[in-house]
Every structure is written in C-alpha cells, then in structure tokens.
Coordinates of C-alpha atoms in Angstrom, one line a residue:
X774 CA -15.9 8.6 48.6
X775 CA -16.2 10.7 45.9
X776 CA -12.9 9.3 44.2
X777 CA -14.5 6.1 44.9
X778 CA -17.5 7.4 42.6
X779 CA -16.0 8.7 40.2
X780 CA -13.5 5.1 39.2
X781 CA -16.8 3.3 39.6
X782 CA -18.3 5.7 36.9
X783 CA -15.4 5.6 34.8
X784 CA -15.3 1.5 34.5
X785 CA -18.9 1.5 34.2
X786 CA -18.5 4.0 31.7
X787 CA -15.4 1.6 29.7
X788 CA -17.5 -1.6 30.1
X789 CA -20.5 -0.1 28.5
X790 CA -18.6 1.1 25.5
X791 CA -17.2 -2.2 25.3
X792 CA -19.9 -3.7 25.3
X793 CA -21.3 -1.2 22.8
X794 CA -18.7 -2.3 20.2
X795 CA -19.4 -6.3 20.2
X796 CA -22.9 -7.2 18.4
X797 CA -24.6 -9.9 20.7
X798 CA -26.2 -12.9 18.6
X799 CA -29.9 -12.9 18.3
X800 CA -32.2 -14.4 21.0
X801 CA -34.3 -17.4 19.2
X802 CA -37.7 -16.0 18.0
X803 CA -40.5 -16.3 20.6
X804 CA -43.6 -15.0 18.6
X805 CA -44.9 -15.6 15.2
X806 CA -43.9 -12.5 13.3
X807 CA -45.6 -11.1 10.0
X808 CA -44.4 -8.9 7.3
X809 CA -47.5 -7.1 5.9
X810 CA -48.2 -5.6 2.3
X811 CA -44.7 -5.5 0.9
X812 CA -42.9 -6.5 -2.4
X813 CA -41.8 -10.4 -2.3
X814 CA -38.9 -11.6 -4.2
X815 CA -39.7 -15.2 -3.8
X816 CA -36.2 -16.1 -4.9
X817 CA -37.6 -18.4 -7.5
X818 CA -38.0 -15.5 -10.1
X819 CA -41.1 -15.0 -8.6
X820 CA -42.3 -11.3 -7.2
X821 CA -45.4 -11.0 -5.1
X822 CA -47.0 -7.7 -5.0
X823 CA -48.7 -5.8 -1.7
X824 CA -47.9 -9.6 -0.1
X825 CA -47.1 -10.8 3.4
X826 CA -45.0 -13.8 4.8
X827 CA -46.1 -15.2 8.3
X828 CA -43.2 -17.3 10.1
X829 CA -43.0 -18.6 13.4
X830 CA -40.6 -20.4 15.7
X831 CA -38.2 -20.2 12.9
X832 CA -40.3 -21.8 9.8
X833 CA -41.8 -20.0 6.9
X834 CA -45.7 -20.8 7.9
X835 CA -47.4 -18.6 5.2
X836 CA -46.9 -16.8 2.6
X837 CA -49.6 -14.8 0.1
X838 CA -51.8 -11.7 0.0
X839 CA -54.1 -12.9 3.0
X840 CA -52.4 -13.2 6.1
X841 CA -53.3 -14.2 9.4
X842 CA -51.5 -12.0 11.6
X843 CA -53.6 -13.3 15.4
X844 CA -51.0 -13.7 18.0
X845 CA -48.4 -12.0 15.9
X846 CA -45.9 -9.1 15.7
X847 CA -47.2 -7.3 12.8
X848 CA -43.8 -5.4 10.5
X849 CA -44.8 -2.9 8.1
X850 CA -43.8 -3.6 5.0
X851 CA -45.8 -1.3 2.7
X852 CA -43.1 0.6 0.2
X853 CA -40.5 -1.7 1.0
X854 CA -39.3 -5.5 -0.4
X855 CA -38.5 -8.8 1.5
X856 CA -35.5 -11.3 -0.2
X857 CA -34.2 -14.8 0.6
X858 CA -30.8 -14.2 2.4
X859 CA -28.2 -13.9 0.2
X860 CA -25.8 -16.7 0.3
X861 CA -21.7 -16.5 -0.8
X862 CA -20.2 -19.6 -1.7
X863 CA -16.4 -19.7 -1.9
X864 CA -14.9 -17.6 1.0
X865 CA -12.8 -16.9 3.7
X866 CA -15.1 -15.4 6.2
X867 CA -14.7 -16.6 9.4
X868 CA -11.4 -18.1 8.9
X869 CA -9.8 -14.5 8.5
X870 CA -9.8 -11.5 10.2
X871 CA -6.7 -9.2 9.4
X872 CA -4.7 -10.6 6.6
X873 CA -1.7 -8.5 7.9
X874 CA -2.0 -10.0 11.9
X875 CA -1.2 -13.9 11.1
X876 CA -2.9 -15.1 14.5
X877 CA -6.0 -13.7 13.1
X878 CA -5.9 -15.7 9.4
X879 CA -6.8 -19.7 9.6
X880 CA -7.2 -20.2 6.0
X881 CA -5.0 -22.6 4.7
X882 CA -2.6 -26.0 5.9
X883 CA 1.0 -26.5 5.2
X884 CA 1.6 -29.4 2.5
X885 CA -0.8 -29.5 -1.1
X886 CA -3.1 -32.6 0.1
X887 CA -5.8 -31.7 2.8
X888 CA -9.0 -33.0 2.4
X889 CA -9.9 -33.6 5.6
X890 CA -8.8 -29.8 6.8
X891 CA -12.0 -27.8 7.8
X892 CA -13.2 -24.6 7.9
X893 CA -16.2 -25.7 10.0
X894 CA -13.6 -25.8 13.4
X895 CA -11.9 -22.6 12.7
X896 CA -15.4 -20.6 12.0
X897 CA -15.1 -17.4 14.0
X898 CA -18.2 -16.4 15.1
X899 CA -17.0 -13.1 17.0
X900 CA -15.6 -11.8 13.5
X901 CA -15.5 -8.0 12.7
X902 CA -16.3 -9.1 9.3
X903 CA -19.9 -10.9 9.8
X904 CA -22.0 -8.3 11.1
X905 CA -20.6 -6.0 7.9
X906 CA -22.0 -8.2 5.2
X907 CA -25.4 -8.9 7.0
X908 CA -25.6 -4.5 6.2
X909 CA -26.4 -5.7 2.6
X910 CA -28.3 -8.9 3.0
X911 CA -25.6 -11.6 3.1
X912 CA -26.9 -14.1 5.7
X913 CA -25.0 -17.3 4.9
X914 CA -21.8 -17.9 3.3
X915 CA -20.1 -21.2 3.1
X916 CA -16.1 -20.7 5.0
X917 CA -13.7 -22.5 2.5
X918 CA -9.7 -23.3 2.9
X919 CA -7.7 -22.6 0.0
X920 CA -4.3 -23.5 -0.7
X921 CA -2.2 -26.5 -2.6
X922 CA -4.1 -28.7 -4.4
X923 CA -6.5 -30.3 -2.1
X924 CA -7.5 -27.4 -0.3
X925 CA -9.8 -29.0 2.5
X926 CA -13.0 -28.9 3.1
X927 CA -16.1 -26.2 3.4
X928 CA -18.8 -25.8 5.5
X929 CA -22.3 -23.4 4.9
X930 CA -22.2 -21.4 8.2
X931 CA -25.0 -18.3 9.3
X932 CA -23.8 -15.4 10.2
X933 CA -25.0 -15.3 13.9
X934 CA -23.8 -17.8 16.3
X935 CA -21.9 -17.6 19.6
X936 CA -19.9 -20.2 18.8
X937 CA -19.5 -22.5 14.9
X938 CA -21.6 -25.0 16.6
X939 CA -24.7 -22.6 16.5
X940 CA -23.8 -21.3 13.1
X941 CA -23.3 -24.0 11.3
X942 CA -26.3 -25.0 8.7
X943 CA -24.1 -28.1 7.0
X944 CA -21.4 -29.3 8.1
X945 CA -18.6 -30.3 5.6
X946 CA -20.2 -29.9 2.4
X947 CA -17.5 -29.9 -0.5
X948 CA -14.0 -30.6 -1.0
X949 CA -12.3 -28.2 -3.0
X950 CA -9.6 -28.7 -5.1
X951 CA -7.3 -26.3 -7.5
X952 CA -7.3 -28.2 -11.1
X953 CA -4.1 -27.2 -12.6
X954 CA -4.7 -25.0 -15.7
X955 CA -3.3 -26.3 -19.1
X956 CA -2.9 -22.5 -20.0
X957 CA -0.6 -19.2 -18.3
X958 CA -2.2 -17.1 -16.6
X959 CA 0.0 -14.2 -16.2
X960 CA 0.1 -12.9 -19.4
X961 CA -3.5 -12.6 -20.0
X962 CA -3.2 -14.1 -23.7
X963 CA -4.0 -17.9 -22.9
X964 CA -0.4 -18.8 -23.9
X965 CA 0.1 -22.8 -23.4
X966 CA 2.6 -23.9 -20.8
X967 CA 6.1 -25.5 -21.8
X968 CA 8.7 -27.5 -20.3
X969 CA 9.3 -27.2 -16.2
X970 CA 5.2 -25.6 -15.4
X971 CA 3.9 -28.3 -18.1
X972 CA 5.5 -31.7 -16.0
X973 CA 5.2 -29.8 -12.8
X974 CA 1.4 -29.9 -14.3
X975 CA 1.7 -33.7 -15.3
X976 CA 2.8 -34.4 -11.7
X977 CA -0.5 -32.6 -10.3
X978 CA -2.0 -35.1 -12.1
X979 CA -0.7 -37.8 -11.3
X980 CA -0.7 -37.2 -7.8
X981 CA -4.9 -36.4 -8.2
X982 CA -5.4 -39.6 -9.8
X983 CA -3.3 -41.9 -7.2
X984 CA -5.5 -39.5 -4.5
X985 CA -8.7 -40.4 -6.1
X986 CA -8.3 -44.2 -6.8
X987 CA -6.7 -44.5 -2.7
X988 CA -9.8 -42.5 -1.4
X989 CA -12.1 -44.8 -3.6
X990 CA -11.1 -48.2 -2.9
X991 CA -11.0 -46.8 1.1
X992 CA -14.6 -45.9 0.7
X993 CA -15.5 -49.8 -0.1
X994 CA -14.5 -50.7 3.2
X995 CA -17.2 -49.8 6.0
X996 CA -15.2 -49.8 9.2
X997 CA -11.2 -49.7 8.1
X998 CA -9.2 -51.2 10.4
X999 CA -6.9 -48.0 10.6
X1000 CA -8.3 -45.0 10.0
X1001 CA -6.8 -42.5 7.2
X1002 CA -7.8 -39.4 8.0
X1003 CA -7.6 -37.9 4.6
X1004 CA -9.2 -40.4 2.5
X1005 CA -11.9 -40.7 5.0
X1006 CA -12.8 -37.0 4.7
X1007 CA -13.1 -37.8 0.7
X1008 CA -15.5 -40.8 1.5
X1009 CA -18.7 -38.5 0.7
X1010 CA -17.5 -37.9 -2.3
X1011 CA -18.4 -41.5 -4.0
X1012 CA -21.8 -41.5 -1.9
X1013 CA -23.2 -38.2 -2.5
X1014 CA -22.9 -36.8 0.5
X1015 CA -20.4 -34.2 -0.5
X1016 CA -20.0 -32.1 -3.4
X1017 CA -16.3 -31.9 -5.4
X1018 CA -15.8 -28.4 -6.0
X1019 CA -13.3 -28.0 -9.0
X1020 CA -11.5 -24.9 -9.3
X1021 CA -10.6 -23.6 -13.0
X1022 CA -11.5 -21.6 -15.3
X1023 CA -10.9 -22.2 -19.0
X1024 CA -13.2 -23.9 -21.0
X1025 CA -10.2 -27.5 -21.8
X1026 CA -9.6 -27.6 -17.9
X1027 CA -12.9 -27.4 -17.5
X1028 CA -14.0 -30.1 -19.2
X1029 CA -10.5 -32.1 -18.3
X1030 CA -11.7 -32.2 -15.0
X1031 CA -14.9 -33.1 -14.8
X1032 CA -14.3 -35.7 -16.9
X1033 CA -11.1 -36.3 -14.6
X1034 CA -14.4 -36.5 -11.6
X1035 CA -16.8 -38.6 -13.3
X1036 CA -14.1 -41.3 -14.1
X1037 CA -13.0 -41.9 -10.3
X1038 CA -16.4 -41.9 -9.5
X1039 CA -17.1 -38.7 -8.1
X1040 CA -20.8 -38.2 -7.6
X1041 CA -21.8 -34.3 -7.3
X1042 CA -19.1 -31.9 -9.1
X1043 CA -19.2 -28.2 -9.9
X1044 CA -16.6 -25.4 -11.1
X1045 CA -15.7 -22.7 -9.4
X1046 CA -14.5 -19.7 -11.7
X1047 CA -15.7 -20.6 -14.8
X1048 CA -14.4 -18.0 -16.7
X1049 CA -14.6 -19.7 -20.1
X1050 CA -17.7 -21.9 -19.0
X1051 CA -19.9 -20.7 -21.9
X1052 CA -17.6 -22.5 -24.5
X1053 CA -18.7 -25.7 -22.7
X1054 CA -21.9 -24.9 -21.9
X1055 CA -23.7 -28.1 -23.7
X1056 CA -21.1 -30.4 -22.4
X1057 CA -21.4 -29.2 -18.4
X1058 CA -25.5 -29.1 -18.9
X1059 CA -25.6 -32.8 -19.9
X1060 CA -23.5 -33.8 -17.2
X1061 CA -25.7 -31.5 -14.7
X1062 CA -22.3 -29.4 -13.5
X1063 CA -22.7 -26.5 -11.7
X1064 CA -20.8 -23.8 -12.0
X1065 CA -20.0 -20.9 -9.5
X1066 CA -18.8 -17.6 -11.2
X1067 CA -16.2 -15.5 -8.8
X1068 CA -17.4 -12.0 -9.6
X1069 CA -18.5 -9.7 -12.1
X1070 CA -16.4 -6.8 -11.0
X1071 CA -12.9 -7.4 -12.7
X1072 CA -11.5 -6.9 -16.0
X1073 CA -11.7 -9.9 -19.2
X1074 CA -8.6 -12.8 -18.5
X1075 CA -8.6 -13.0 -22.1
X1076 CA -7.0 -10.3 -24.3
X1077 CA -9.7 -10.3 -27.1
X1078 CA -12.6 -10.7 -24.9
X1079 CA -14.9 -7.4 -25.0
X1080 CA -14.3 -5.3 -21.7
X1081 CA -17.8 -6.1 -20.3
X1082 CA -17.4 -10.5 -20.8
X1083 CA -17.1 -10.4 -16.6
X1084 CA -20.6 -8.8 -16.5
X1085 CA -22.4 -10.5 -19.4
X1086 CA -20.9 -14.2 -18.4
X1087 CA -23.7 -14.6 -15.4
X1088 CA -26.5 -14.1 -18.5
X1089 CA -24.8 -15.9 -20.9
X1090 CA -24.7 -18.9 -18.7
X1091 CA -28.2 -18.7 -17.9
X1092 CA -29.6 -18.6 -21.3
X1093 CA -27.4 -21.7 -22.1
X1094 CA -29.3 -23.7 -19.4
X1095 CA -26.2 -24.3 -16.5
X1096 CA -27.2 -23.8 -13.2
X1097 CA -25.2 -21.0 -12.5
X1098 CA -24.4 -19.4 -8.8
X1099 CA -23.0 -15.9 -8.3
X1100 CA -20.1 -15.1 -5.3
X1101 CA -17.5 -13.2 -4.8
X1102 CA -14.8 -15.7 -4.2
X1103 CA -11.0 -16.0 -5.3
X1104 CA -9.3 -13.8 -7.9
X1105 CA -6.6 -13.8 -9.7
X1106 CA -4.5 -10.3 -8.4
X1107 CA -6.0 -10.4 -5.1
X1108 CA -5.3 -12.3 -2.2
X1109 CA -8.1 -15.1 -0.5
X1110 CA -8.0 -13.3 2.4
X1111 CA -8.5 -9.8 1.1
X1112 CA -12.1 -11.6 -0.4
X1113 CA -13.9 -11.5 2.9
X1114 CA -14.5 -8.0 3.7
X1115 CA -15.7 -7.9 -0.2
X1116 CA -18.6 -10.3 0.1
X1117 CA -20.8 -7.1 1.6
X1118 CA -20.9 -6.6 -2.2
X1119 CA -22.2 -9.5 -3.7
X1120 CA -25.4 -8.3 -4.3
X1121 CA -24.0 -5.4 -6.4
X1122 CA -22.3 -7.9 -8.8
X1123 CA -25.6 -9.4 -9.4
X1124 CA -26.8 -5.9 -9.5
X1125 CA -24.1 -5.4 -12.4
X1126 CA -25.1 -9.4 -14.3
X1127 CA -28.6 -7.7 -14.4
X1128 CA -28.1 -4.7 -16.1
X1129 CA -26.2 -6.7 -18.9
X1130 CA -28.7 -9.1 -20.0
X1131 CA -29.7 -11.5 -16.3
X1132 CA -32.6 -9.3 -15.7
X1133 CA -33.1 -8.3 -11.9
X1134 CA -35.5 -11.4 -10.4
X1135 CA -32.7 -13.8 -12.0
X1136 CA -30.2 -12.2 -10.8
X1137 CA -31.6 -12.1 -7.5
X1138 CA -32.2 -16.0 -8.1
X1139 CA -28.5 -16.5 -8.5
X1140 CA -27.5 -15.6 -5.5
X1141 CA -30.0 -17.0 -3.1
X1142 CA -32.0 -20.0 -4.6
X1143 CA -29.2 -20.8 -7.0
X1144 CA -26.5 -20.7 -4.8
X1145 CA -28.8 -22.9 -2.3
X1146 CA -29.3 -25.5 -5.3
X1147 CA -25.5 -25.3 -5.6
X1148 CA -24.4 -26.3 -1.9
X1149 CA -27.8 -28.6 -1.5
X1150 CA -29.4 -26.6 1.1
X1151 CA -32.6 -25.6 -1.5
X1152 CA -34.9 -27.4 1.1
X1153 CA -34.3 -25.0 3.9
X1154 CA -33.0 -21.8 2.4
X1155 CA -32.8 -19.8 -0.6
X1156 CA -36.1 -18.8 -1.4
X1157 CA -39.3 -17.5 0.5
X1158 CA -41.6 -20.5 0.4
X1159 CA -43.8 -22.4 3.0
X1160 CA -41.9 -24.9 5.4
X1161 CA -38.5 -23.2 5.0
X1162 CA -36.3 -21.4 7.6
X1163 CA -37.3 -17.8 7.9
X1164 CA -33.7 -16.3 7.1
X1165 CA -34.7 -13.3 5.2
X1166 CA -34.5 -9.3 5.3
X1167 CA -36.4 -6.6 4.5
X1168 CA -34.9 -3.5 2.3
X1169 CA -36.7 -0.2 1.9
X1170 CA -35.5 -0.8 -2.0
X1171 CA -33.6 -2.5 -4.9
X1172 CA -31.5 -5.0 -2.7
X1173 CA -29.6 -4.9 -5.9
X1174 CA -28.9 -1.4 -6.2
X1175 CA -26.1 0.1 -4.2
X1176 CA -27.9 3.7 -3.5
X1177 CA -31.3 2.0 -2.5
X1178 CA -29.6 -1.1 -0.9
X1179 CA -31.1 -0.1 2.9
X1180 CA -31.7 -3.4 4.7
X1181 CA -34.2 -2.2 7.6
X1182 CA -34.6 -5.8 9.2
X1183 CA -32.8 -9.2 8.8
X1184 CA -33.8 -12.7 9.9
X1185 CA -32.0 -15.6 10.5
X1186 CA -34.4 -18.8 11.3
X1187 CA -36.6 -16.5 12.5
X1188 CA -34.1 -14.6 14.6
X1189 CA -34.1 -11.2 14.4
X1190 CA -31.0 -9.4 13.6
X1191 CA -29.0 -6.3 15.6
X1192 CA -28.0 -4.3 12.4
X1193 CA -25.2 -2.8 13.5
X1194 CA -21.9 -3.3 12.6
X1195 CA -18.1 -1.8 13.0
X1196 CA -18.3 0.3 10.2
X1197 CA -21.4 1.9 11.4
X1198 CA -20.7 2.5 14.7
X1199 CA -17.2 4.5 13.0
X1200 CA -19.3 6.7 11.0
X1201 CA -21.6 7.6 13.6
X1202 CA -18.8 8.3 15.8
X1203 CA -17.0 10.8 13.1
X1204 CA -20.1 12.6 11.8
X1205 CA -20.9 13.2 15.1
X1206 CA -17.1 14.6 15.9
X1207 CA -17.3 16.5 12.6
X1208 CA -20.7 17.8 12.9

C-alpha cells in the first residue's frame, strides 16, 4: 500500500509540473473590468492623465477621467500606464519553433510561386514563443511565409488561442512578394548587378508580370469553371480585399514596384523594408503606400550612410507624411526563422526611433495604431478608443524602455492574460537553485 502511495504521489507530482510548464488560454471575460487613475496612451498620440478605461464582454465601453465602475472589477492603475497591444507585422511566429528541429519550422513552400500558401493553417497556438513576447506587450502579430518570389499569404493572429481558429483576427490579409533588387546587396556599397544576376533579375520579372495579368483576367470571371488555386488566392488583390505586401528596400525598386502594382491593377500595396524609403518619400505619399520598416537595431546597408540612419529612418519617414509601421521582421544576415523569438523586442526598437527624433507617443503610435492602419484592422485594434476590442496591457512604466518595461496585466478582447512564460518559469527555477 504504501508503494502504491508513493507511485500515485510521484505521477501526480509529474502531471502537475507538466501542467505547470504549458500556459492555458484565457477564459472569455465574464465581468466588466475597469482600470482606474492611470496614464493612457491612447495609441493615437494621445496620453490621458489619472484616466480610466471601462470594457466589458470584450469591447472598450468607456474611456475618460469619470468612470463608472458598478458591477465591475475595479484594477489599480494609479502610478502605472495602459497601451494598445502592440502588433508585429512581418513574422514567423507561429510557423516556427526551433529553427534547428525541421518538424518544428512551417515557414516556407518548395517552388518560387505560392500565393495561395498560408500561414493562417500552420498557426501554432501551443508555441513556446507566444507567451515570451506577450512579457513585453506584443499581443498580435500577423504569421507570414517567406521564400521565392511569391511567398504566400499572411494572416493577423492573437497570441491566445487553443487552436488558429480562436486566434485568428483576419484571415488572409496580404500576399507578400520579394521584388528583386536592381542593386547587390552583399557588398554593402549599392554596386549595380551585371550579367547572369541582372537576366536572372529580368526573368523575375517577367515571370511577375505573366503572374499578375493570369491572376487579373481570372478575377473577371465569378465562378471559373476550374478552379486555379493560385490565382484564386491573388483574387483580393484587384478587389481590395487583400493588401500586396512588396518586399525591397532601395529607393529605384521601390518605386519600380509599386508602379509595377498599380499597372496590373493592384488595389492596396505597401513595402516592407524600406530602407531607402525617404528618397521616395513624395512619390509613396501621393500614391498612399505604406511602408513597414524591419527594425531599428542593425547597422546602415549603405556604406556612406551615418551609423545611426537605422534609428533616425522611423522619424524621418514620419515627418515626410508616409504612414509608417515599425516591426521586427526579415533581415539581411539573419535567418526568418531566427526573427520570432526577437519580436519580444519590438517595443525597444521604437524605444530606440524615439530617442532619435519620433518622440515617445509616436513611437508608441507606430507600432500599435500604425501598424493596425497598415493590415486594416484600425476599426477593432490599435488604439484605446470606445467600441474597440479591449486587447490592451497595463505596465508599471515606459512600455518603451527596456528597464521599466514591467507589463503587470495584459488583455486580449477582454481576456485576461496568464503572464507567465518559459523563460520565466527557467529563472525562477535557477535563482531559486542558486539562491
């Protein structure tokens, strides 16, 4: 009997710490909740002082410096700040977990043309990776494929879900597609291509423009008589319904493809990367482009370019009148799949754009209204207004700040957030072995 015990004990014991170890999604919200007399960032470059936000069953019902708190759980906010969840456009959460373990990456497709792969399917809500940026305010992030030319399409998940169904806030948003740049990369100096890379570019092309002009005269017909499951993944594209994200950086394949969008028809279009975006600033403003900066954290692309152009680009942009979004998405050097465990740090790149000239409530606007503007979710999410989803978090200070970056609670439509995550469950496990 006792032995009997004791193995009963033990796998109680080993299921508990199990358990301990996977974060269970949150349970809807069941009562109105208010957050009383703290610092709003609206999201809108707007800061409320000694505020409160009321929101119930999910929705943003009030928000001001009277409150009516009857029937609700009352938070404390006083000392502390509430932000819009931060949103990362341009990554591989979800689709990869250990870059090294192959079963665990479902990033990419064999082949160059895939517009109708998506990340939406291959979502994984029980990622180690999701609870780890949700630490430092990132709440929604939209899962995007990479690889060959047409890299598939991308979906604007939450980060709590059992399964993608739950997570998903849009379903297949943008195509995305890697404009081949008229310029090396490798050396750093902008040095035109020759020969072999510049037909091999020519071909890119070509093969885009057959693509675009299929996929548009297959949009004309309502209900094909055989379905082609590419082109009809690129129907939105000529309606509206989807955005055409355009990856490239430098200013002449910037403007190359857009131009290259607009021609075929393509409604909505923005840039990804946008290193050189500022050159073209007047012509991407009058044709109402987006444009979705990587990071802030790297070194100039461009030999000549002062050390700190990564960090001042974000301001630069903004005084010139682009919508601009802030992320931290591909990179030249580093791997797509390396980029997902890095999104926990997107709000210290903005942290960085604001110290060099973006100013802290704009910076905070670029990656939560901005970005919402960008993937055409402004109506729900991105900034703390009446009628919106409640996904928002509380920090006890600059969200922006990587020593006062302390998020205390965290809402997702109103669900409240376990904040725990791998990494913390590690460090309280060694400090208390080392202590």
């Amino acid at each position: 009997m006792q032995t009997f015990i004791c193995v009963v004990v033990l796998l109680y014991g080993v299921v508990f710490l199990a358990q301990a170890q996977r974060i269970k999604p949150a349970d809807p919200q069941s009562r109105p909740i208010v957050i009383q007399g703290a610092t709003i960032h609206v999201g809108n470059g707007q800061v409320m002082n000694n505020a409160s936000v009321r929101f119930e069953q999910g929705i943003i019902t009030e928000v001001g410096t009277s409150i009516n708190t009857n029937g609700a759980q009352v938070i404390n906010g006083k000392g502390k700040h509430v932000y819009p969840g931060i949103i990362a456009l341009n990554t591989p959460v979800g689709l990869v977990e250990v870059n090294a373990v192959k079963a665990s990456v479902d990033r990419s497709e064999q082949g160059n043309f895939n517009p109708n792969v998506r990340a939406l399917t291959s979502f994984n809500t029980d990622s180690d990776v999701l609870p780890t940026l949700r630490y430092t305010g990132v709440l929604l992030v939209e899962a995007t494929p990479d690889g060959g030319i047409v890299s598939g399409t991308s979906s604007v998940m939450e980060l709590d879900g059992w399964n993608w169904e739950d997570a998903v806030l849009k379903a297949d948003n943008a195509i995305h597609i890697n404009w081949p740049a008229r310029f090396s990369r490798s050396r750093r100096r902008g040095t035109p291509f020759g020969g072999k890379a510049n037909k091999r570019r020519q071909r890119i092309i070509h093969l885009l423009t057959n693509a675009m002009r299929e996929a548009k005269a297959y949009a004309t017909v309502a209900k094909p008589a055989k379905v082609n499951l590419k082109l009809e993944a690129m129907r939105g594209l000529f309606d509206g319904s989807k955005t055409l994200f355009i990856h490239a950086s430098y200013s002449k394949d910037i403007v190359e493809s857009v131009q290259f969008a607009k021609t075929h028809g393509v409604q909505k279009v923005g840039i990804v990367g946008g290193y050189d975006a500022v050159k073209v600033a007047d012509f991407l403003k009058e044709h109402q482009v987006p444009v979705v900066i990587n990071a802030t954290h790297r070194l100039p692309l461009i030999n000549h370019h002062d050390v700190a152009y990564a960090y001042k680009l974000p301001g630069m942009l903004a005084k010139a009148g682009v919508l601009t979004g802030l992320t931290v998405g591909n990179e030249r050097g580093i791997s797509m799949a390396d980029h997902g465990w890095r999104v926990r740090t997107l709000p210290f790149h903005a942290g960085t754009a604001a110290a060099h000239g973006l100013g802290t409530e704009k910076a905070v606007e670029m990656i939560t209204l901005n970005n919402a503007k960008i993937l055409g979710i402004d109506k729900q999410v991105g900034s703390i207004e009446k009628g919106k989803q409640a996904t928002l978090f509380i920090s006890k200070g600059d969200v922006l700040d990587m020593l006062t970056n302390d998020i205390e609670h965290a809402f997702i439509r109103g669900k409240k957030l376990i904040l725990d995550d791998k990494q913390q469950q590690l460090y309280r496990r060694f400090k208390k072995k080392y202590d």
